[in-house]
Amino acid sequence: MADTSEKSWDSSSAKSFSTSSASDAAKPTENSPLLSSSSSSIGIDVPTHSDEFSGLPAADAKILREQVNVPPVNVGVLTVYRYATTVDKCLVILAFGLAIVEGCVKALMPLVFGAITETFTNYFRGMNNPMYYGSQAYNETSFYNESTHYNETSYYESTEKYSMYDDSFERISPEEFQRRVNFLALFFVYIGIADFLFSYSATFLFIDRGEVLCARIKENYLAAILRQNIGYFDKLGSGEITTRISSDTILIQEGMSEKLGYITENLSIMVAAFVIGFVFNYKLTFIMMSIAVVIGVTFYVASNRMSKYFTLSLNGASAGASVAEEVLSSIRNVHAFQMQDRLAEKYNAFLLISEHWALRAGAAIGVVTGVMWLGVYSDDALGFWQGSRFLARGEISVGSIITVLAAMVEGTFAITNITPHFRSVANGLAAANKIFTTIDRESAIDTYSTSGTILPEIKGDIELKHVRFIYPSRPTVTVLPDYSLKIPAGKTIALVGASGSGKSTIVGLLERFYSPLGGQVLIDGHDITDLNVKWLRQQIALVSQEPTLFGCSIFENIAHGLIGTKYEHASVIEKRVLVIKACTMANAMVFIDTLPEGLETNVGERGFLLSGGQKQRIAIARAIVGDPRILLLDEATSALDTKSEGVVQEALDRASKDRTTIVIAHRLSTIKDADNIVVMRRGEIVEQGTHDELIAKRGNYYDLVKAQTLEAAEEKSKEEREAELATDQVEMELDEKAVEMSDLTKQQTRLTRVRTTNSSIFDAAVEDEVREYSTWELIKFLAKLSEEEKALNITGMIASGIQGLGYPSLGLFFGRCVQAFNYIPDYERMLSEIRIFAGLFFMLAMVEFGASILALGIFAYAGQKLVRRVRMGTFKQIIRQDISFFDRDENSTGALTSTLASDGQAVDGLSGATFGRILNSGMIVVSSMVLSLIVAWQLALVCGACVPILIGAGYYRFHVLTKFQQEAKKSHLVSAAYACEATSAIKTVVSLTRESDVMQTYHETMDEQLRKSRVKSNASAFWYGVAQGMIYMIMALAFWFGSLYIKNGTYNIFQFYVTFMSVVYGAQSAGIIFSFAPDMGKAYEATAHMKALYDMEPVIDVWSSEGEVPENVQGNIDFKDVHFRYPTRMQVPVLRGLNLSIKKGQYVALVGSSGCGKSTTIGLLESFYRPQRGQVLLDGQDVSKLNVNAYRSHIAMVQQEPVLYAGSIRENVLLGSLEPVTEEQIVAACQKANIHDFIMSLPDGYDTLCGSKGALLSGGQKQRVAIARALIRDPKILLLDEATSALDNESEKVVQAALDAAAKGRTTIAVAHRLSSIQRADVIYVFDGGVVLESGTHQELLAKRGRYYELVKLQALEAGA
């Protein structure tokens, strides 16, 4: 085997552009990265992406188009082998060769079958001669096997002549008859051994290389994603990327693994069988080939349709996955606003698209399968009818007729066996189309490119000269019309202005996230478009407004900042010294030292285990650890509390020395010492100068400063008073339980939990049971889900049963036709008899044609309904879970999105054509065994005794694959979650130039998966080979044992052939059932996951109707001795006996340092969690005893990091209301949030799309839309968690006034770091260490000269201002 540890991606392999994509790249066509252009007739259209740039000048349109254009590519079977090494190619060619040889061996069956029929016919004709045994009833019926698994390949060589059926024939003695049969039976043994070796080897090679090459495709796809320019992601959700890399690549693997081997084997059978037919009688073969041609044409047309429909179906599913990813990544917001049902319907809309096209694909499969069966049985009719006519003319022998007929039927039947496996290949190619479209896309700004100048040193002089810029996703809005600015090296420049004025755009252009339409961006006099992209980004450190951390330790997160520096490959000890230094500068060591594992603490997905301020300080440490020449701070301290901000700002001031720094700030206190402050408005510079110069001008900057000025205190603040909390009995108990349960929490497995009845919330959080389900439980579960299609499924089963009865019917008709040959030399009687049964064969063909179309059509319909119901139900169950469920590492957004995609796909793999084939095979097993026991029970029992061995081999393979799927599922979830994390934070990844680092980690993950899977793949292939070879062993036994009974006269030829063929058909059909073992294994595992999820009952259940419904809500809130720890961090106390009281209508502010419990208090108010001890009361009622939906309907929340969803601004605002609202109410809410004027300035107004996660709006714009969404709810309680942190001063003043007005008549609780926004609060609670340190009004707290007084002083811009 090839060395799988070999690094399977690099910058060259990831940039393998096909000829077709390169040529198409120049075309002005435009395909949406999210969905291909197509429409559905069911009323829900797959969006068509038109050329939005047609109204722009040609040069501008070309630049913008290059950033979003996705040229289509043509994907063939060979495309998926693009990343094969020489060793891989040799092994794949060997696998194809073995599959071809296996097919050729199986195709020799007609030769042996013809010889056997000739031998049996001659023997029984001899028995009718008195010189042998006297007259004997002659009712011999020859039965032949047309299954692809029937491998009779004995090549009978004899020097004896077989006479034509005239007046004489060869007479065979019983001893000679036994000798010949024994001789032929030995050939079955040899064939069984050969087939075992060939099928085992070919299957293992196909599976193993499929996994290896699919892993490389995954790696190159992720590498291609990471190299794309940022404009590409503006309309592409990370959920789609997760689906592509977790679900679609599995489809590719199936299409290039053993399924391709099965197709190759059957094609080999078809070709070899036709060759045999031509050798024996070319006339009859040519005549019968007419049916094969019809089948071939039907197959070709239907395959094209299937591929098209599957592609469109996958597009709908991928778009739905992006919706799901958006929802799951903002689950707190979803619960807070009770959006579950509305967003689920949005997800369902894309599932309907996927279902619509999948139904058409299923119908196409039904038609082509029906035509296949029509051809197979028509072959029998035509072969006997025309063959008997040739026989009457003396042009052919009986043996040749049977040989040609069996060859043509087996060749035609081989095509039918291709159908279900071809679906996998068609699915794989459809999935590969999207994958390779991305891989082959040439990025407009390629981070992997080695071209471009690398300067020996960089000073940091920056100049923007007449820069003109438009975002590719919003081509109608000019962001920078003509922007010029000089930034000398080593100076600090601050950019201030309203949201949307273009400040963050400057950062994006310097990082080369986008390309300007005109002008130049220069660094040290060099146009950055001429510099190497990766080198450029390594000279720049960026701290963005919403900090992104990765799911690893604090140390690893900060060490990412060393990539591209001389310390990148330094020892861990050296890196740790640098990291600790950076953490100290960023004031992060203060809280890191309090964590149980210090720098090794895992921050969780996107850093969710840390507060906003803690994440921001780690992001700052990551930026400065590498000592960059250029530092970009885009609201770098926006999430920090005042004390931390002061310390960090001093650190940033020190870090800014001797380097060029660009600061974007809304808090003007952070930039008053800047060398130059640039005030921007609508992409233009209004004024610039130092702080004092601009204050003196009393212009725009002066107004901004005035808006932020706080009342100043005259005396120095006294030294900070640390609150030393005595460890009370409650905290000691919680500590003990945390230690006891820490091991249990680590052992919890994903989605296999049911809630215990323990009354303690703490215990319920950690004492979950692990459930395993029996196969019968899972079958009942799926049957319940399919209850709506019960009648259809029953109809489909009946049709499938009728289809399965075709085999016994065929055997009877075949026997009667062979019996007719005994009438020779009375050719008229022979022809008359054969004409009757040829007609019956054709009738059977029509019945099978109708039954196949009906069965597969019904199962395709019912199957797709089930798949959509499964995905929808799973999605609803996931978003039903309480917030603690999503805090667990194994339930990351990427893992859950992957589960939605792959589990639904697994169920789909066991429905439709596959399910119909399994039922059909089951009916054949039952009917054939019953028939054989009736006809010749002794022979049936002996041969049937071997069938359990065959079934046992198939079942054990199924068992092996099921266990393997369980292990592979966990591994795939880890890799999929890692890929999702990297792509959802693409700007952070590329700014840190982490592409190679991400790919190295992903490669190691994939490599480990391959090593584990190889053992299981080998076992699976082995048992498949055993099942294949066992068929021929059963044949050998049947011929040997049956010949003994025939020789002594117990059975005649009719009884033997009916019994023999029934047993063999039953055995083969059992083998066919387990040939779908991989699909069954995946479906079993997926169903177990779904069943476990469906059985989960969250502690805080939004589906529950239990609990009191609060009436006449006033808004009085009380926290009584509340102790709380997050379920995933039970060792870390957050609230340690919190007591506070909020009266109705009060405006209350919560302030304090990061991590003191302010946001946790908001979470408890929203009923996201339950406290371990104490009570949270609403109007005197414990909120844990209230109905959660009724309770939350009175609350609205605006989070620190605004969350919007793909869709229009109107749709996002409407998500805030549970009741229908008018357009006037929407406008009023937006006016209060100061966003209406901006919305109306956009070409599409309220119908303007926000993009994935609101990517098309600036931070301030997103926040104001989020505020409008909260206001339209008209809540009794308004929770503002840093609601104005992302707003500029001008907007903040207006929005704050609107919030103040909105707060009248309702209880408002605001978490704030900007103290200017909460001066007029009725009560201000100062938090520290999980308790209230002091409280009072603004004036009262200033008079106390305590902690709050210090915070105010730290935020004052200037004394007396």
Coordinates of N, CA, C and O in Angstrom, one line a residue, residues 61 123 181 236 251 261 426 463 514 535 614 616 667 992 1122 1211 1340:
A61 N -15.8 46.1 -13.7 CA -16.6 44.9 -13.7 C -15.6 43.7 -13.7 O -15.8 42.7 -13.1
Y123 N -28.5 -37.4 -21.0 CA -28.7 -38.5 -20.1 C -30.1 -38.9 -19.9 O -30.5 -40.1 -19.9
V181 N -20.4 -35.0 -14.2 CA -20.9 -34.1 -13.2 C -19.9 -33.8 -12.2 O -19.7 -32.6 -11.8
L236 N -20.9 32.9 0.5 CA -20.7 31.5 0.7 C -20.7 31.2 2.2 O -19.9 31.8 2.9
L251 N -19.6 11.0 -0.6 CA -20.2 10.6 -1.9 C -19.2 10.3 -2.9 O -19.3 9.3 -3.7
G261 N -15.8 -0.6 -8.5 CA -15.3 -2.0 -8.7 C -16.5 -2.9 -9.2 O -16.3 -3.7 -10.1
A426 N -22.8 8.4 -10.0 CA -23.5 9.6 -10.4 C -23.5 10.6 -9.3 O -23.2 11.8 -9.5
E463 N 0.9 54.5 2.1 CA 0.2 55.6 1.4 C -0.9 55.0 0.5 O -0.7 54.1 -0.2
Y514 N -9.3 42.5 -0.4 CA -10.0 42.9 -1.6 C -9.0 43.6 -2.5 O -8.0 44.1 -2.1
W535 N 3.9 37.1 2.3 CA 4.9 37.9 3.0 C 4.3 39.2 3.5 O 4.6 39.6 4.6
Q614 N -11.8 38.8 27.7 CA -10.7 37.8 27.7 C -10.3 37.4 26.3 O -9.1 37.3 26.0
Q616 N -10.6 39.2 23.7 CA -10.0 40.3 23.0 C -8.5 40.5 23.5 O -7.6 40.7 22.7
R667 N -14.3 54.4 20.7 CA -13.9 55.0 22.0 C -12.8 56.0 21.8 O -11.6 55.6 21.6
L992 N -3.3 35.8 9.7 CA -2.2 35.1 10.4 C -1.4 34.2 9.5 O -0.4 33.7 10.0
V1122 N -27.5 33.5 44.4 CA -27.3 32.7 43.2 C -25.9 32.2 43.0 O -24.9 33.1 43.0
E1211 N -36.4 40.8 6.8 CA -36.6 39.5 7.4 C -35.9 39.4 8.8 O -36.4 38.8 9.7
E1340 N -24.2 58.8 43.2 CA -23.9 58.1 44.5 C -22.6 57.3 44.5 O -21.8 57.4 45.4

